Amino acid sequence: MKINSLNPFLGAILILIGVHGLKAETVHVSTPATSLVLDAEKGKPLKFMYYGSKVESSDLESILCGGSVYADAYQAYGIHPEHKTSLGVVHSDGNMTSRLVVRDVMSENNNGMVKTVVRTSDDLYPVDVDVCYLTYPGCDVIETWTEIINREKGEIRLTRFDSTTLPIRKGNVWLTHFAGDWASESQMIEEPLASGLKRIENTDGTRNGHYTRAEVMLSLDGRPDERHGATIGAALCYSGNYAIDIDTPVGDCHYYRAGINPDNSEYRLKKGEKFVTPPVALTFSNDGKGGVSRNFHRWGRDHMLPHGSAPRKILLNSWEGVYFDIEEPVMVSMMKDISDLGGELFVMDDGWFGGKYQRNDDTRALGDWVTDTRKLPNGLKALADSAKSVGVGFGLWIEPEMADLSSEIYEKHPDWIVKARDRKPVTGRGNAQVVLDFSNPAVREYAIGVVDKILRDNPGIEYIKWDSNCGIHLHGSQYLDNNRQSHLYIDWHKGFEEVMNRLRSLHPEIVIQACGGGGGRVNWGVMKYFDEFWTSDNTDPLQRIYTQWGTSYFYPAMAMAAHISASPNHQTHRKTPIKFRADVAMSGRLGLELQPSEMSEEERNVCRQAIADYKSVRNTIQLGDLYRLKSPYDRQGVASLMYVSPDKNDAVFFWYRTESFAGQRLPVVKMDGLDRKRMYKVSELNRIDDSPLPFEGKCFSGDYLMNNGLVFPYPYIHNVDHDSLSDFSSRVLHLEAL
Ligand code: DGJ
């Protein structure tokens, strides 16, 4: 449908305005509370005018006079090559310049989902660039991307292909982004934007969430704040290498540009071929970073995550409990243990497979997806049946994108691995692991077949932990033509998406966890195929407070797997009380990751209680609105957050003491998100002592709790013996509206 009329009910409208001699054909992409405004005058370059809180049509006509930005919305390289651009095209005759002008604006409404396409094309060459926007009913996120179509007779080469460009007026603009490492993912960094180029990029090849994250927030009113201030959130939704530039050249604007990383990825398009860039999801809120997070969580649950409205089960994963020492009786006893503790699912991790090569460590057998009957004589079906007999579900770990050099699959198909022809493979994990070439259709069929067969042969499997433990360490495809070797990274991820799409349609009911050696797969481009992710291989609760805090900026609790593990912790060797471990894990998708037979009686009791309590508030945590109250990054000795159900009837408040000093006075934490007018009854969850808090069972108005908060008695945070007192005290409160 072409937009040619004023229609306030459409997600995008086109109107003509004239401002100080400027004539604009304005495209208004809108959501309930936000607007994105473009000038799409035919025959002229597409201009960006505005992104922010909703603009009513009465104001739309005047926003240019009011000082809105007027900048290129999606510029191609060549004319004014001194400026950074979003797209680089080398035409079939070698010409490196493009000038994109607007040809048309189209809009399509599909059950309230509105897709707006601004068709631009080069004014000299037949190359079309569609700049696309998608909105959902009742949702304040706009997805935007581009589609580049070659209509030239010969091949064109793309040297840069951003998904979007977002100009942001200069001022006191701050950037919030997330960086880290394996086992310390998503550490928050906040900085004012200064002149120059800030690049956030990933070059791993297969996963993209360990070292940097593809999501940023931009606080337009100065220093980032959880509750206040105009704030933009932007998430590049892609599974592969990406580049995000936050560019501050001379002039009025900062520019956010995001897309597939063009480094070593020049892409050729034959006549008629189309290149579709991954979407960037944008949101805007005047309620600071917290408002942006809640918009992303709602969009994620409603439109991205599979089974986004179904609360996740409480599970026990075998990894930190037994590592590779998988044996049938041990698995069966772990199932009984999680059932006894009140859990709902058991997941058998790495170590269950292998034929000629045995999977006793990470040096062999990866890719040989046959049950190791030396360890599991009765096979997977018997395990699924055992789980069922004790009332829990059964799940399985698998890593279908990979192989070890010592494996039957590699011996049979050495040409299936990613590597440069004529060079020896370069290995990753265990000095053994290599990546399978998903640009090759035969390899994709193999991977789909492996997972499909396991699920069909063993009908009791309801959950898959899909791991990915190796990046690309040697550029090259033994499948792609010599002049398409630079397509590897992009075609690999097209292949990955195809595999996941096919498996999702074959087995829509299966719950799949995205694991990438911990949080390597945390990206919205991945999470449309997966129900949840493994947040980090680091299960130490203190470090988890930071990692989960950072991850919560863009991802809802239901997707964030958080497991209670043993103390001392296997990654940091820190000793922490079981209550602290349980309370931290409870703020995400609760699970356990230890050998229950090694737990003390106290640990079992606390876990049993935590699981029962979690069930009573699971919907609020997993489907509610998050309010981050006190940041661990403020280093005030306490971190705190809460979840409030959408109807504000129910809330869960988490309070963690991150360090303790004699004489310390901790800040009081004010609550948020409650209904000010209603009364809430307060009760403690996961209680470990016999002394109720002074406010146990008492009622307070939402107004009081948001203005004042509740003060925990100091210094005896828990009335237990001194050996159990440590830095790591915590409290969880349940608030129920009367
Ligand atoms: C890395 C994952 O992050 C761990 O949880 C575990 O599944 C191991 N791989 C198994 O090899």
CSV table of N, CA, C and O in Angstrom, one decimal, residues 544-584:
chain,number,residue,atom,x,y,z
A,544,ARG,N,28.2,-12.5,39.5
A,544,ARG,CA,26.9,-12.6,38.8
A,544,ARG,C,26.0,-11.3,39.0
A,544,ARG,O,25.3,-10.9,38.1
A,545,ILE,N,26.1,-10.7,40.2
A,545,ILE,CA,25.3,-9.5,40.4
A,545,ILE,C,25.7,-8.5,39.3
A,545,ILE,O,24.8,-7.8,38.7
A,546,TYR,N,27.0,-8.3,39.0
A,546,TYR,CA,27.4,-7.4,38.0
A,546,TYR,C,27.0,-7.8,36.6
A,546,TYR,O,26.5,-7.0,35.8
A,547,THR,N,27.3,-9.1,36.3
A,547,THR,CA,27.0,-9.6,34.9
A,547,THR,C,25.5,-9.5,34.7
A,547,THR,O,25.0,-9.1,33.6
A,548,GLN,N,24.7,-10.0,35.7
A,548,GLN,CA,23.3,-10.0,35.5
A,548,GLN,C,22.7,-8.6,35.4
A,548,GLN,O,21.8,-8.3,34.7
A,549,TRP,N,23.3,-7.7,36.2
A,549,TRP,CA,22.9,-6.3,36.1
A,549,TRP,C,23.1,-5.7,34.7
A,549,TRP,O,22.2,-5.1,34.1
A,550,GLY,N,24.3,-5.9,34.1
A,550,GLY,CA,24.6,-5.4,32.8
A,550,GLY,C,23.7,-6.1,31.8
A,550,GLY,O,23.1,-5.5,30.9
A,551,THR,N,23.5,-7.4,31.9
A,551,THR,CA,22.7,-8.1,30.9
A,551,THR,C,21.2,-7.7,31.0
A,551,THR,O,20.5,-7.7,30.0
A,552,SER,N,20.8,-7.3,32.2
A,552,SER,CA,19.3,-6.9,32.4
A,552,SER,C,19.0,-5.6,31.6
A,552,SER,O,17.8,-5.3,31.5
A,553,TYR,N,20.0,-4.9,31.2
A,553,TYR,CA,19.6,-3.6,30.4
A,553,TYR,C,18.8,-3.9,29.2
A,553,TYR,O,17.9,-3.1,28.8
A,554,PHE,N,19.1,-5.0,28.5
A,554,PHE,CA,18.4,-5.3,27.3
A,554,PHE,C,17.6,-6.6,27.3
A,554,PHE,O,16.9,-6.9,26.4
A,555,TYR,N,17.8,-7.5,28.3
A,555,TYR,CA,17.2,-8.8,28.3
A,555,TYR,C,16.4,-9.1,29.5
A,555,TYR,O,16.8,-8.8,30.7
A,556,PRO,N,15.2,-9.7,29.4
A,556,PRO,CA,14.3,-9.9,30.5
A,556,PRO,C,14.8,-11.1,31.3
A,556,PRO,O,15.5,-12.0,30.9
A,557,ALA,N,14.4,-11.1,32.6
A,557,ALA,CA,14.8,-12.2,33.5
A,557,ALA,C,14.5,-13.6,33.1
A,557,ALA,O,15.3,-14.5,33.3
A,558,MET,N,13.4,-13.7,32.3
A,558,MET,CA,13.0,-15.1,31.9
A,558,MET,C,14.0,-15.7,31.0
A,558,MET,O,14.1,-17.0,30.9
A,559,ALA,N,14.8,-14.9,30.3
A,559,ALA,CA,15.8,-15.4,29.4
A,559,ALA,C,17.2,-15.6,30.0
A,559,ALA,O,18.1,-16.2,29.4
A,560,MET,N,17.4,-15.1,31.2
A,560,MET,CA,18.7,-15.0,31.8
A,560,MET,C,18.9,-16.2,32.8
A,560,MET,O,18.5,-16.1,34.0
A,561,ALA,N,19.5,-17.3,32.3
A,561,ALA,CA,19.7,-18.4,33.2
A,561,ALA,C,20.7,-18.1,34.3
A,561,ALA,O,21.8,-17.6,34.0
A,562,ALA,N,20.3,-18.4,35.5
A,562,ALA,CA,21.1,-18.1,36.7
A,562,ALA,C,21.0,-19.2,37.7
A,562,ALA,O,19.9,-19.6,38.1
A,563,HIS,N,22.2,-19.9,37.9
A,563,HIS,CA,22.2,-21.1,38.6
A,563,HIS,C,22.9,-21.0,40.0
A,563,HIS,O,24.0,-20.4,40.1
A,564,ILE,N,22.3,-21.7,41.0
A,564,ILE,CA,23.0,-21.8,42.3
A,564,ILE,C,24.1,-22.9,42.1
A,564,ILE,O,23.8,-24.0,41.6
A,565,SER,N,25.3,-22.5,42.5
A,565,SER,CA,26.4,-23.5,42.3
A,565,SER,C,27.1,-23.7,43.7
A,565,SER,O,26.7,-23.1,44.7
A,566,ALA,N,28.2,-24.5,43.7
A,566,ALA,CA,28.8,-24.9,44.9
A,566,ALA,C,29.7,-23.8,45.5
A,566,ALA,O,30.1,-22.9,44.7
A,567,SER,N,30.0,-23.9,46.7
A,567,SER,CA,31.0,-22.9,47.4
A,567,SER,C,32.1,-23.8,48.0
A,567,SER,O,31.8,-24.8,48.6
A,568,PRO,N,33.4,-23.4,47.8
A,568,PRO,CA,33.9,-22.3,47.0
A,568,PRO,C,33.5,-22.4,45.5
A,568,PRO,O,33.4,-23.5,45.0
A,569,ASN,N,33.3,-21.3,44.9
A,569,ASN,CA,32.9,-21.2,43.5
A,569,ASN,C,34.0,-21.8,42.6
A,569,ASN,O,35.2,-21.5,42.9
A,570,HIS,N,33.6,-22.5,41.6
A,570,HIS,CA,34.6,-23.1,40.7
A,570,HIS,C,35.4,-22.1,39.8
A,570,HIS,O,36.5,-22.4,39.3
A,571,GLN,N,34.8,-20.9,39.6
A,571,GLN,CA,35.6,-20.0,38.8
A,571,GLN,C,36.4,-19.0,39.6
A,571,GLN,O,37.5,-18.7,39.3
A,572,THR,N,35.8,-18.5,40.7
A,572,THR,CA,36.5,-17.4,41.5
A,572,THR,C,37.1,-18.0,42.8
A,572,THR,O,37.9,-17.3,43.5
A,573,HIS,N,36.7,-19.2,43.2
A,573,HIS,CA,37.1,-19.8,44.4
A,573,HIS,C,36.6,-19.1,45.7
A,573,HIS,O,37.1,-19.3,46.8
A,574,ARG,N,35.7,-18.2,45.5
A,574,ARG,CA,35.1,-17.4,46.6
A,574,ARG,C,34.1,-18.3,47.4
A,574,ARG,O,33.3,-19.0,46.8
A,575,LYS,N,34.1,-18.1,48.7
A,575,LYS,CA,33.1,-18.8,49.5
A,575,LYS,C,32.0,-17.9,49.8
A,575,LYS,O,32.2,-16.7,50.2
A,576,THR,N,30.8,-18.3,49.5
A,576,THR,CA,29.6,-17.5,49.8
A,576,THR,C,28.5,-18.3,50.4
A,576,THR,O,28.4,-19.5,50.2
A,577,PRO,N,27.7,-17.7,51.3
A,577,PRO,CA,26.6,-18.5,51.9
A,577,PRO,C,25.6,-19.0,50.9
A,577,PRO,O,25.4,-18.3,49.8
A,578,ILE,N,25.0,-20.1,51.2
A,578,ILE,CA,24.0,-20.6,50.2
A,578,ILE,C,22.8,-19.7,50.0
A,578,ILE,O,22.3,-19.6,48.9
A,579,LYS,N,22.4,-18.9,51.0
A,579,LYS,CA,21.3,-18.0,50.9
A,579,LYS,C,21.7,-16.9,49.8
A,579,LYS,O,20.9,-16.6,48.9
A,580,PHE,N,22.9,-16.4,49.9
A,580,PHE,CA,23.3,-15.4,48.9
A,580,PHE,C,23.3,-16.0,47.5
A,580,PHE,O,22.8,-15.3,46.6
A,581,ARG,N,23.8,-17.2,47.4
A,581,ARG,CA,23.8,-17.8,46.1
A,581,ARG,C,22.4,-18.0,45.5
A,581,ARG,O,22.1,-17.8,44.4
A,582,ALA,N,21.5,-18.4,46.4
A,582,ALA,CA,20.1,-18.6,46.0
A,582,ALA,C,19.4,-17.3,45.7
A,582,ALA,O,18.7,-17.2,44.7
A,583,ASP,N,19.7,-16.3,46.5
A,583,ASP,CA,19.0,-15.0,46.3
A,583,ASP,C,19.4,-14.4,45.0
A,583,ASP,O,18.6,-13.7,44.3
A,584,VAL,N,20.7,-14.5,44.6
A,584,VAL,CA,21.2,-13.9,43.3
A,584,VAL,C,20.6,-14.7,42.2
A,584,VAL,O,20.1,-14.1,41.2
